[in-house]
Amino acid sequence: MSARPARARAAAPALLLLALGASAFAWRTVPSAYFVSDDFLYLFDIVNLPPLELLLAPHGGHVLAVRNAVFLLFARLFGTAPLPFYLAVLLTHLLNVALLFALLRRVVPPPAAAAFGALLFGTAPLLAATLTWYSVYGQVLATTAMLLVLLIAARAAARDGRLRRGETAAAAALLLAGAFSFGVGLGLALVAPLCLALLLPRRGTRRPPLLALWVAIPLLYVASHAAYDRVAQHPRVSGVAALTALAALMPAAWSQVLGMGVDLVGYGTARLLGGPLPLDYGAPRLWHGAALALTALSAWAAWRGGPTARRWLLALWLCLIGCYGSIAMGRFALWNALPAAVEQTRYHYAGAALLALLLAVAVVQLPAITAARLAFPLWLGAAALGFALWPPAVDTNAAARAEAALVIGQVRARVAAAPPGAAVRIPNRVFHAVGAPLVSLLEFPGWAAVFAIYFPANRVQGHPVTFVEPSAAVRAQFADGRRTAGLLVAPEDAPATP
């Protein structure tokens, strides 16, 4: 046993702890985050809709059965306490950092390269919008599934180049779970057979593994939308109609999908490498330059590297195409009207993990230089200095917390001021933290919905509580909800309590 591999194995645990510790420190405020935007919409659906309708509910082209099930489980276990929700987000992110490190340890020899990739991903300010918005936790879960499948492939490649039956079943289950956790999971699952065909020498096999996903995922995707249309009493959008409309647009939209995909790759690369540096990340020139540089670096690394490096570089590019391509296919119309849409950082969690993997594999192919052993410490020092000079601001949604507390306080104050047993009638108002005016009262009935989320029944301390809503359409929309039945009343039927 040579001294260098022994030193590398001894250094690996310390470097993993460094990556995990730095990531935990960078996101130490995540557990103090509060619900915001769509979070309130889903919390309201949990108390107001039948469980099956909630589980099948799509959103913006995503099929979210796994994410919805996790959301429902946490709401059942922890109610409306945000700490367990966001603590789970942070712990899952740390798990992803560890998985990324473990994967790189199998793909590239130097543990410093694995630490570079794990630190680059784990501490990236680009991840803030995902880690502090529970509704997009599904993307974190889909990334976990992707990293586990790649790790299974790396282990199989190092062993005999073939997936065993249990590994094939586990990979298929993980890819399906990721596909039904968030939209990027769909793209990753669809390119997975090609990626695995690249990473695993097909000794004696006639076709790439998991080809059945190419049939199963589209069928399940359409079936999920159709099932939602059947069970939903008041669907926010017809799932099948939305799919039909998107399919009609696609033949003429491939150039827009490609354009948005390139911008997403470039923006993600620039933000990942820029870290906390105060650069002009809104400049399309920067995105295009970063995309071009990443492509050139990958091509050069493939030329310099061996067969294993080339297979991994190509497989990771396929994963990037699946990840960002799925976003572009669902959001190309928005990008066409507003190119800055690619700057919505919630699009980039899974992409950032793939970019970090790609960069770490590519950087290892750089030619050896005299100061090669100093490269990682120098980069680490520069990154630490950058975070010290420009510490990223993490929005923990304090405004949403304050508005929710205002509604809860108003309800309790009116109940306390009412005569014993008297009915309490409160004027219904818009709740801005849910995303109004983009989310209308027909989707989230304002203060009445907040009351349904935070109070277990429509009677508080012996007082029946109702909300006075002037819109007949809003009253009719929620007349048969599990919590909203009888909660919204017309002004002429119930004058508001002073």
mmCIF file of N, CA, C and O in Angstrom, residues 17-84:
data_model
loop_
_atom_site.group_PDB
_atom_site.id
_atom_site.type_symbol
_atom_site.label_atom_id
_atom_site.label_comp_id
_atom_site.label_asym_id
_atom_site.label_seq_id
_atom_site.Cartn_x
_atom_site.Cartn_y
_atom_site.Cartn_z
ATOM 1 N N LEU A 17 -16.281 15.995 6.989
ATOM 2 C CA LEU A 17 -16.764 16.789 8.131
ATOM 3 C C LEU A 17 -16.640 18.284 7.846
ATOM 4 O O LEU A 17 -17.506 19.077 8.253
ATOM 5 N N LEU A 18 -15.578 18.674 7.147
ATOM 6 C CA LEU A 18 -15.420 20.079 6.771
ATOM 7 C C LEU A 18 -16.565 20.524 5.869
ATOM 8 O O LEU A 18 -17.162 21.592 6.085
ATOM 9 N N ALA A 19 -16.888 19.709 4.867
ATOM 10 C CA ALA A 19 -17.973 20.067 3.944
ATOM 11 C C ALA A 19 -19.308 20.137 4.674
ATOM 12 O O ALA A 19 -20.107 21.069 4.465
ATOM 13 N N LEU A 20 -19.572 19.161 5.538
ATOM 14 C CA LEU A 20 -20.841 19.161 6.275
ATOM 15 C C LEU A 20 -20.908 20.319 7.266
ATOM 16 O O LEU A 20 -21.949 20.979 7.399
ATOM 17 N N GLY A 21 -19.809 20.562 7.971
ATOM 18 C CA GLY A 21 -19.799 21.658 8.941
ATOM 19 C C GLY A 21 -19.974 23.006 8.288
ATOM 20 O O GLY A 21 -20.741 23.853 8.781
ATOM 21 N N ALA A 22 -19.273 23.238 7.169
ATOM 22 C CA ALA A 22 -19.419 24.520 6.468
ATOM 23 C C ALA A 22 -20.826 24.693 5.913
ATOM 24 O O ALA A 22 -21.395 25.792 5.974
ATOM 25 N N SER A 23 -21.407 23.623 5.397
ATOM 26 C CA SER A 23 -22.771 23.709 4.862
ATOM 27 C C SER A 23 -23.777 23.981 5.982
ATOM 28 O O SER A 23 -24.694 24.797 5.823
ATOM 29 N N ALA A 24 -23.604 23.286 7.116
ATOM 30 C CA ALA A 24 -24.506 23.510 8.246
ATOM 31 C C ALA A 24 -24.387 24.941 8.761
ATOM 32 O O ALA A 24 -25.387 25.580 9.109
ATOM 33 N N PHE A 25 -23.163 25.453 8.807
ATOM 34 C CA PHE A 25 -22.975 26.828 9.271
ATOM 35 C C PHE A 25 -23.582 27.829 8.287
ATOM 36 O O PHE A 25 -24.228 28.807 8.692
ATOM 37 N N ALA A 26 -23.384 27.585 6.990
ATOM 38 C CA ALA A 26 -23.916 28.514 5.988
ATOM 39 C C ALA A 26 -25.436 28.612 6.070
ATOM 40 O O ALA A 26 -26.007 29.680 5.837
ATOM 41 N N TRP A 27 -26.091 27.485 6.409
ATOM 42 C CA TRP A 27 -27.567 27.454 6.423
ATOM 43 C C TRP A 27 -28.113 27.272 7.831
ATOM 44 O O TRP A 27 -29.201 26.736 8.013
ATOM 45 N N ARG A 28 -27.387 27.760 8.831
ATOM 46 C CA ARG A 28 -27.800 27.586 10.226
ATOM 47 C C ARG A 28 -29.124 28.263 10.531
ATOM 48 O O ARG A 28 -29.806 27.897 11.505
ATOM 49 N N THR A 29 -29.533 29.271 9.731
ATOM 50 C CA THR A 29 -30.792 29.972 10.009
ATOM 51 C C THR A 29 -31.988 29.320 9.328
ATOM 52 O O THR A 29 -33.124 29.750 9.543
ATOM 53 N N VAL A 30 -31.773 28.295 8.513
ATOM 54 C CA VAL A 30 -32.893 27.659 7.808
ATOM 55 C C VAL A 30 -33.957 27.123 8.775
ATOM 56 O O VAL A 30 -35.153 27.308 8.543
ATOM 57 N N PRO A 31 -33.585 26.466 9.888
ATOM 58 C CA PRO A 31 -34.642 25.979 10.787
ATOM 59 C C PRO A 31 -35.514 27.082 11.388
ATOM 60 O O PRO A 31 -36.607 26.784 11.888
ATOM 61 N N SER A 32 -35.061 28.320 11.346
ATOM 62 C CA SER A 32 -35.885 29.419 11.877
ATOM 63 C C SER A 32 -36.776 30.037 10.814
ATOM 64 O O SER A 32 -37.479 31.015 11.086
ATOM 65 N N ALA A 33 -36.783 29.483 9.602
ATOM 66 C CA ALA A 33 -37.628 30.022 8.527
ATOM 67 C C ALA A 33 -39.100 29.740 8.811
ATOM 68 O O ALA A 33 -39.454 28.842 9.595
ATOM 69 N N TYR A 34 -39.956 30.518 8.141
ATOM 70 C CA TYR A 34 -41.401 30.380 8.324
ATOM 71 C C TYR A 34 -42.036 30.023 6.989
ATOM 72 O O TYR A 34 -41.421 30.131 5.927
ATOM 73 N N PHE A 35 -43.287 29.588 7.050
ATOM 74 C CA PHE A 35 -44.015 29.286 5.826
ATOM 75 C C PHE A 35 -44.215 30.554 5.000
ATOM 76 O O PHE A 35 -44.316 31.658 5.536
ATOM 77 N N VAL A 36 -44.318 30.368 3.686
ATOM 78 C CA VAL A 36 -44.514 31.518 2.806
ATOM 79 C C VAL A 36 -45.160 31.045 1.519
ATOM 80 O O VAL A 36 -45.025 29.880 1.118
ATOM 81 N N SER A 37 -45.900 31.933 0.881
ATOM 82 C CA SER A 37 -46.453 31.710 -0.449
ATOM 83 C C SER A 37 -47.244 30.398 -0.512
ATOM 84 O O SER A 37 -48.169 30.184 0.260
ATOM 85 N N ASP A 38 -46.872 29.491 -1.421
ATOM 86 C CA ASP A 38 -47.635 28.262 -1.628
ATOM 87 C C ASP A 38 -47.713 27.384 -0.387
ATOM 88 O O ASP A 38 -48.592 26.512 -0.304
ATOM 89 N N ASP A 39 -46.799 27.566 0.564
ATOM 90 C CA ASP A 39 -46.879 26.776 1.803
ATOM 91 C C ASP A 39 -48.249 26.925 2.449
ATOM 92 O O ASP A 39 -48.841 25.943 2.908
ATOM 93 N N PHE A 40 -48.747 28.154 2.508
ATOM 94 C CA PHE A 40 -50.058 28.385 3.114
ATOM 95 C C PHE A 40 -51.164 27.720 2.297
ATOM 96 O O PHE A 40 -52.139 27.204 2.843
ATOM 97 N N LEU A 41 -50.998 27.724 0.988
ATOM 98 C CA LEU A 41 -51.978 27.088 0.116
ATOM 99 C C LEU A 41 -52.070 25.600 0.427
ATOM 100 O O LEU A 41 -53.172 25.035 0.543
ATOM 101 N N TYR A 42 -50.931 24.936 0.583
ATOM 102 C CA TYR A 42 -50.944 23.508 0.872
ATOM 103 C C TYR A 42 -51.405 23.227 2.293
ATOM 104 O O TYR A 42 -52.118 22.234 2.541
ATOM 105 N N LEU A 43 -51.030 24.055 3.259
ATOM 106 C CA LEU A 43 -51.522 23.864 4.625
ATOM 107 C C LEU A 43 -53.041 24.002 4.678
ATOM 108 O O LEU A 43 -53.711 23.261 5.413
ATOM 109 N N PHE A 44 -53.570 24.915 3.885
ATOM 110 C CA PHE A 44 -55.017 25.067 3.813
ATOM 111 C C PHE A 44 -55.659 23.847 3.150
ATOM 112 O O PHE A 44 -56.682 23.326 3.622
ATOM 113 N N ASP A 45 -55.068 23.365 2.075
ATOM 114 C CA ASP A 45 -55.607 22.175 1.404
ATOM 115 C C ASP A 45 -55.599 20.964 2.332
ATOM 116 O O ASP A 45 -56.506 20.120 2.288
ATOM 117 N N ILE A 46 -54.586 20.849 3.177
ATOM 118 C CA ILE A 46 -54.484 19.705 4.081
ATOM 119 C C ILE A 46 -55.678 19.647 5.024
ATOM 120 O O ILE A 46 -56.196 18.560 5.319
ATOM 121 N N VAL A 47 -56.148 20.798 5.501
ATOM 122 C CA VAL A 47 -57.278 20.798 6.438
ATOM 123 C C VAL A 47 -58.625 20.884 5.731
ATOM 124 O O VAL A 47 -59.655 20.612 6.343
ATOM 125 N N ASN A 48 -58.625 21.230 4.436
ATOM 126 C CA ASN A 48 -59.903 21.493 3.776
ATOM 127 C C ASN A 48 -60.271 20.479 2.694
ATOM 128 O O ASN A 48 -61.443 20.349 2.350
ATOM 129 N N LEU A 49 -59.291 19.767 2.139
ATOM 130 C CA LEU A 49 -59.562 18.844 1.036
ATOM 131 C C LEU A 49 -59.494 17.394 1.508
ATOM 132 O O LEU A 49 -58.791 17.081 2.469
ATOM 133 N N PRO A 50 -60.187 16.488 0.805
ATOM 134 C CA PRO A 50 -59.984 15.057 1.080
ATOM 135 C C PRO A 50 -58.539 14.674 0.808
ATOM 136 O O PRO A 50 -57.910 15.212 -0.118
ATOM 137 N N PRO A 51 -57.979 13.748 1.581
ATOM 138 C CA PRO A 51 -56.559 13.404 1.410
ATOM 139 C C PRO A 51 -56.191 12.962 0.002
ATOM 140 O O PRO A 51 -55.121 13.315 -0.498
ATOM 141 N N LEU A 52 -57.049 12.194 -0.679
ATOM 142 C CA LEU A 52 -56.710 11.716 -2.017
ATOM 143 C C LEU A 52 -56.586 12.880 -3.000
ATOM 144 O O LEU A 52 -55.679 12.905 -3.832
ATOM 145 N N GLU A 53 -57.498 13.845 -2.908
ATOM 146 C CA GLU A 53 -57.407 15.011 -3.786
ATOM 147 C C GLU A 53 -56.130 15.785 -3.515
ATOM 148 O O GLU A 53 -55.461 16.261 -4.446
ATOM 149 N N LEU A 54 -55.764 15.907 -2.248
ATOM 150 C CA LEU A 54 -54.531 16.610 -1.898
ATOM 151 C C LEU A 54 -53.311 15.895 -2.477
ATOM 152 O O LEU A 54 -52.425 16.524 -3.066
ATOM 153 N N LEU A 55 -53.249 14.569 -2.351
ATOM 154 C CA LEU A 55 -52.086 13.826 -2.819
ATOM 155 C C LEU A 55 -51.918 13.916 -4.331
ATOM 156 O O LEU A 55 -50.799 13.977 -4.839
ATOM 157 N N LEU A 56 -53.040 13.935 -5.059
ATOM 158 C CA LEU A 56 -52.970 13.944 -6.519
ATOM 159 C C LEU A 56 -52.834 15.340 -7.114
ATOM 160 O O LEU A 56 -52.592 15.473 -8.318
ATOM 161 N N ALA A 57 -52.992 16.370 -6.293
ATOM 162 C CA ALA A 57 -53.038 17.736 -6.821
ATOM 163 C C ALA A 57 -51.732 18.109 -7.525
ATOM 164 O O ALA A 57 -50.665 18.103 -6.895
ATOM 165 N N PRO A 58 -51.774 18.428 -8.829
ATOM 166 C CA PRO A 58 -50.579 18.917 -9.525
ATOM 167 C C PRO A 58 -50.406 20.407 -9.279
ATOM 168 O O PRO A 58 -51.303 21.069 -8.731
ATOM 169 N N HIS A 59 -49.294 20.931 -9.680
ATOM 170 C CA HIS A 59 -49.072 22.377 -9.531
ATOM 171 C C HIS A 59 -48.066 22.832 -10.584
ATOM 172 O O HIS A 59 -46.914 22.395 -10.570
ATOM 173 N N GLY A 60 -48.518 23.682 -11.487
ATOM 174 C CA GLY A 60 -47.621 24.261 -12.472
ATOM 175 C C GLY A 60 -46.899 23.246 -13.332
ATOM 176 O O GLY A 60 -45.749 23.452 -13.707
ATOM 177 N N GLY A 61 -47.550 22.125 -13.641
ATOM 178 C CA GLY A 61 -46.914 21.091 -14.442
ATOM 179 C C GLY A 61 -46.221 20.014 -13.632
ATOM 180 O O GLY A 61 -45.872 18.965 -14.160
ATOM 181 N N HIS A 62 -45.985 20.251 -12.344
ATOM 182 C CA HIS A 62 -45.374 19.243 -11.481
ATOM 183 C C HIS A 62 -46.417 18.205 -11.075
ATOM 184 O O HIS A 62 -47.582 18.530 -10.865
ATOM 185 N N VAL A 63 -45.991 16.963 -10.944
ATOM 186 C CA VAL A 63 -46.790 15.957 -10.243
ATOM 187 C C VAL A 63 -46.092 15.720 -8.914
ATOM 188 O O VAL A 63 -44.900 15.416 -8.864
ATOM 189 N N LEU A 64 -46.836 15.857 -7.811
ATOM 190 C CA LEU A 64 -46.208 16.043 -6.509
ATOM 191 C C LEU A 64 -46.682 15.035 -5.472
ATOM 192 O O LEU A 64 -46.691 15.344 -4.275
ATOM 193 N N ALA A 65 -47.067 13.841 -5.896
ATOM 194 C CA ALA A 65 -47.659 12.895 -4.955
ATOM 195 C C ALA A 65 -46.732 12.601 -3.783
ATOM 196 O O ALA A 65 -47.170 12.555 -2.625
ATOM 197 N N VAL A 66 -45.441 12.404 -4.045
ATOM 198 C CA VAL A 66 -44.496 12.099 -2.956
ATOM 199 C C VAL A 66 -44.310 13.326 -2.076
ATOM 200 O O VAL A 66 -44.372 13.224 -0.838
ATOM 201 N N ARG A 67 -44.054 14.474 -2.684
ATOM 202 C CA ARG A 67 -43.889 15.700 -1.886
ATOM 203 C C ARG A 67 -45.155 16.003 -1.091
ATOM 204 O O ARG A 67 -45.102 16.383 0.098
ATOM 205 N N ASN A 68 -46.325 15.837 -1.710
ATOM 206 C CA ASN A 68 -47.585 16.092 -1.010
ATOM 207 C C ASN A 68 -47.761 15.134 0.168
ATOM 208 O O ASN A 68 -48.261 15.526 1.234
ATOM 209 N N ALA A 69 -47.358 13.866 -0.013
ATOM 210 C CA ALA A 69 -47.472 12.898 1.073
ATOM 211 C C ALA A 69 -46.562 13.290 2.240
ATOM 212 O O ALA A 69 -46.950 13.181 3.412
ATOM 213 N N VAL A 70 -45.350 13.755 1.937
ATOM 214 C CA VAL A 70 -44.439 14.196 2.994
ATOM 215 C C VAL A 70 -45.009 15.421 3.705
ATOM 216 O O VAL A 70 -44.975 15.519 4.945
ATOM 217 N N PHE A 71 -45.554 16.368 2.935
ATOM 218 C CA PHE A 71 -46.163 17.564 3.511
ATOM 219 C C PHE A 71 -47.310 17.170 4.447
ATOM 220 O O PHE A 71 -47.428 17.665 5.581
ATOM 221 N N LEU A 72 -48.158 16.264 3.978
ATOM 222 C CA LEU A 72 -49.293 15.812 4.786
ATOM 223 C C LEU A 72 -48.817 15.116 6.055
ATOM 224 O O LEU A 72 -49.358 15.361 7.153
ATOM 225 N N LEU A 73 -47.806 14.269 5.952
ATOM 226 C CA LEU A 73 -47.274 13.573 7.121
ATOM 227 C C LEU A 73 -46.742 14.556 8.150
ATOM 228 O O LEU A 73 -47.042 14.440 9.351
ATOM 229 N N PHE A 74 -45.969 15.537 7.710
ATOM 230 C CA PHE A 74 -45.415 16.510 8.649
ATOM 231 C C PHE A 74 -46.523 17.347 9.286
ATOM 232 O O PHE A 74 -46.443 17.669 10.484
ATOM 233 N N ALA A 75 -47.538 17.703 8.515
ATOM 234 C CA ALA A 75 -48.641 18.477 9.088
ATOM 235 C C ALA A 75 -49.395 17.658 10.130
ATOM 236 O O ALA A 75 -49.826 18.195 11.165
ATOM 237 N N ARG A 76 -49.549 16.372 9.871
ATOM 238 C CA ARG A 76 -50.217 15.510 10.855
ATOM 239 C C ARG A 76 -49.381 15.366 12.126
ATOM 240 O O ARG A 76 -49.918 15.319 13.240
ATOM 241 N N LEU A 77 -48.065 15.274 11.956
ATOM 242 C CA LEU A 77 -47.192 15.062 13.105
ATOM 243 C C LEU A 77 -46.916 16.341 13.890
ATOM 244 O O LEU A 77 -46.869 16.327 15.126
ATOM 245 N N PHE A 78 -46.729 17.450 13.181
ATOM 246 C CA PHE A 78 -46.218 18.666 13.824
ATOM 247 C C PHE A 78 -47.150 19.866 13.718
ATOM 248 O O PHE A 78 -46.804 20.948 14.199
ATOM 249 N N GLY A 79 -48.304 19.695 13.070
ATOM 250 C CA GLY A 79 -49.237 20.807 12.959
ATOM 251 C C GLY A 79 -48.656 21.951 12.157
ATOM 252 O O GLY A 79 -48.144 21.758 11.058
ATOM 253 N N THR A 80 -48.704 23.152 12.718
ATOM 254 C CA THR A 80 -48.223 24.343 12.018
ATOM 255 C C THR A 80 -46.912 24.871 12.608
ATOM 256 O O THR A 80 -46.539 26.016 12.344
ATOM 257 N N ALA A 81 -46.201 24.048 13.375
ATOM 258 C CA ALA A 81 -44.893 24.460 13.893
ATOM 259 C C ALA A 81 -43.864 24.347 12.764
ATOM 260 O O ALA A 81 -43.581 23.250 12.293
ATOM 261 N N PRO A 82 -43.284 25.456 12.305
ATOM 262 C CA PRO A 82 -42.405 25.390 11.129
ATOM 263 C C PRO A 82 -41.060 24.738 11.405
ATOM 264 O O PRO A 82 -40.410 24.255 10.470
ATOM 265 N N LEU A 83 -40.606 24.703 12.659
ATOM 266 C CA LEU A 83 -39.264 24.194 12.955
ATOM 267 C C LEU A 83 -39.031 22.777 12.427
ATOM 268 O O LEU A 83 -38.023 22.531 11.755
ATOM 269 N N PRO A 84 -39.914 21.803 12.695
ATOM 270 C CA PRO A 84 -39.641 20.447 12.173
ATOM 271 C C PRO A 84 -39.596 20.394 10.650
ATOM 272 O O PRO A 84 -38.801 19.635 10.079
#
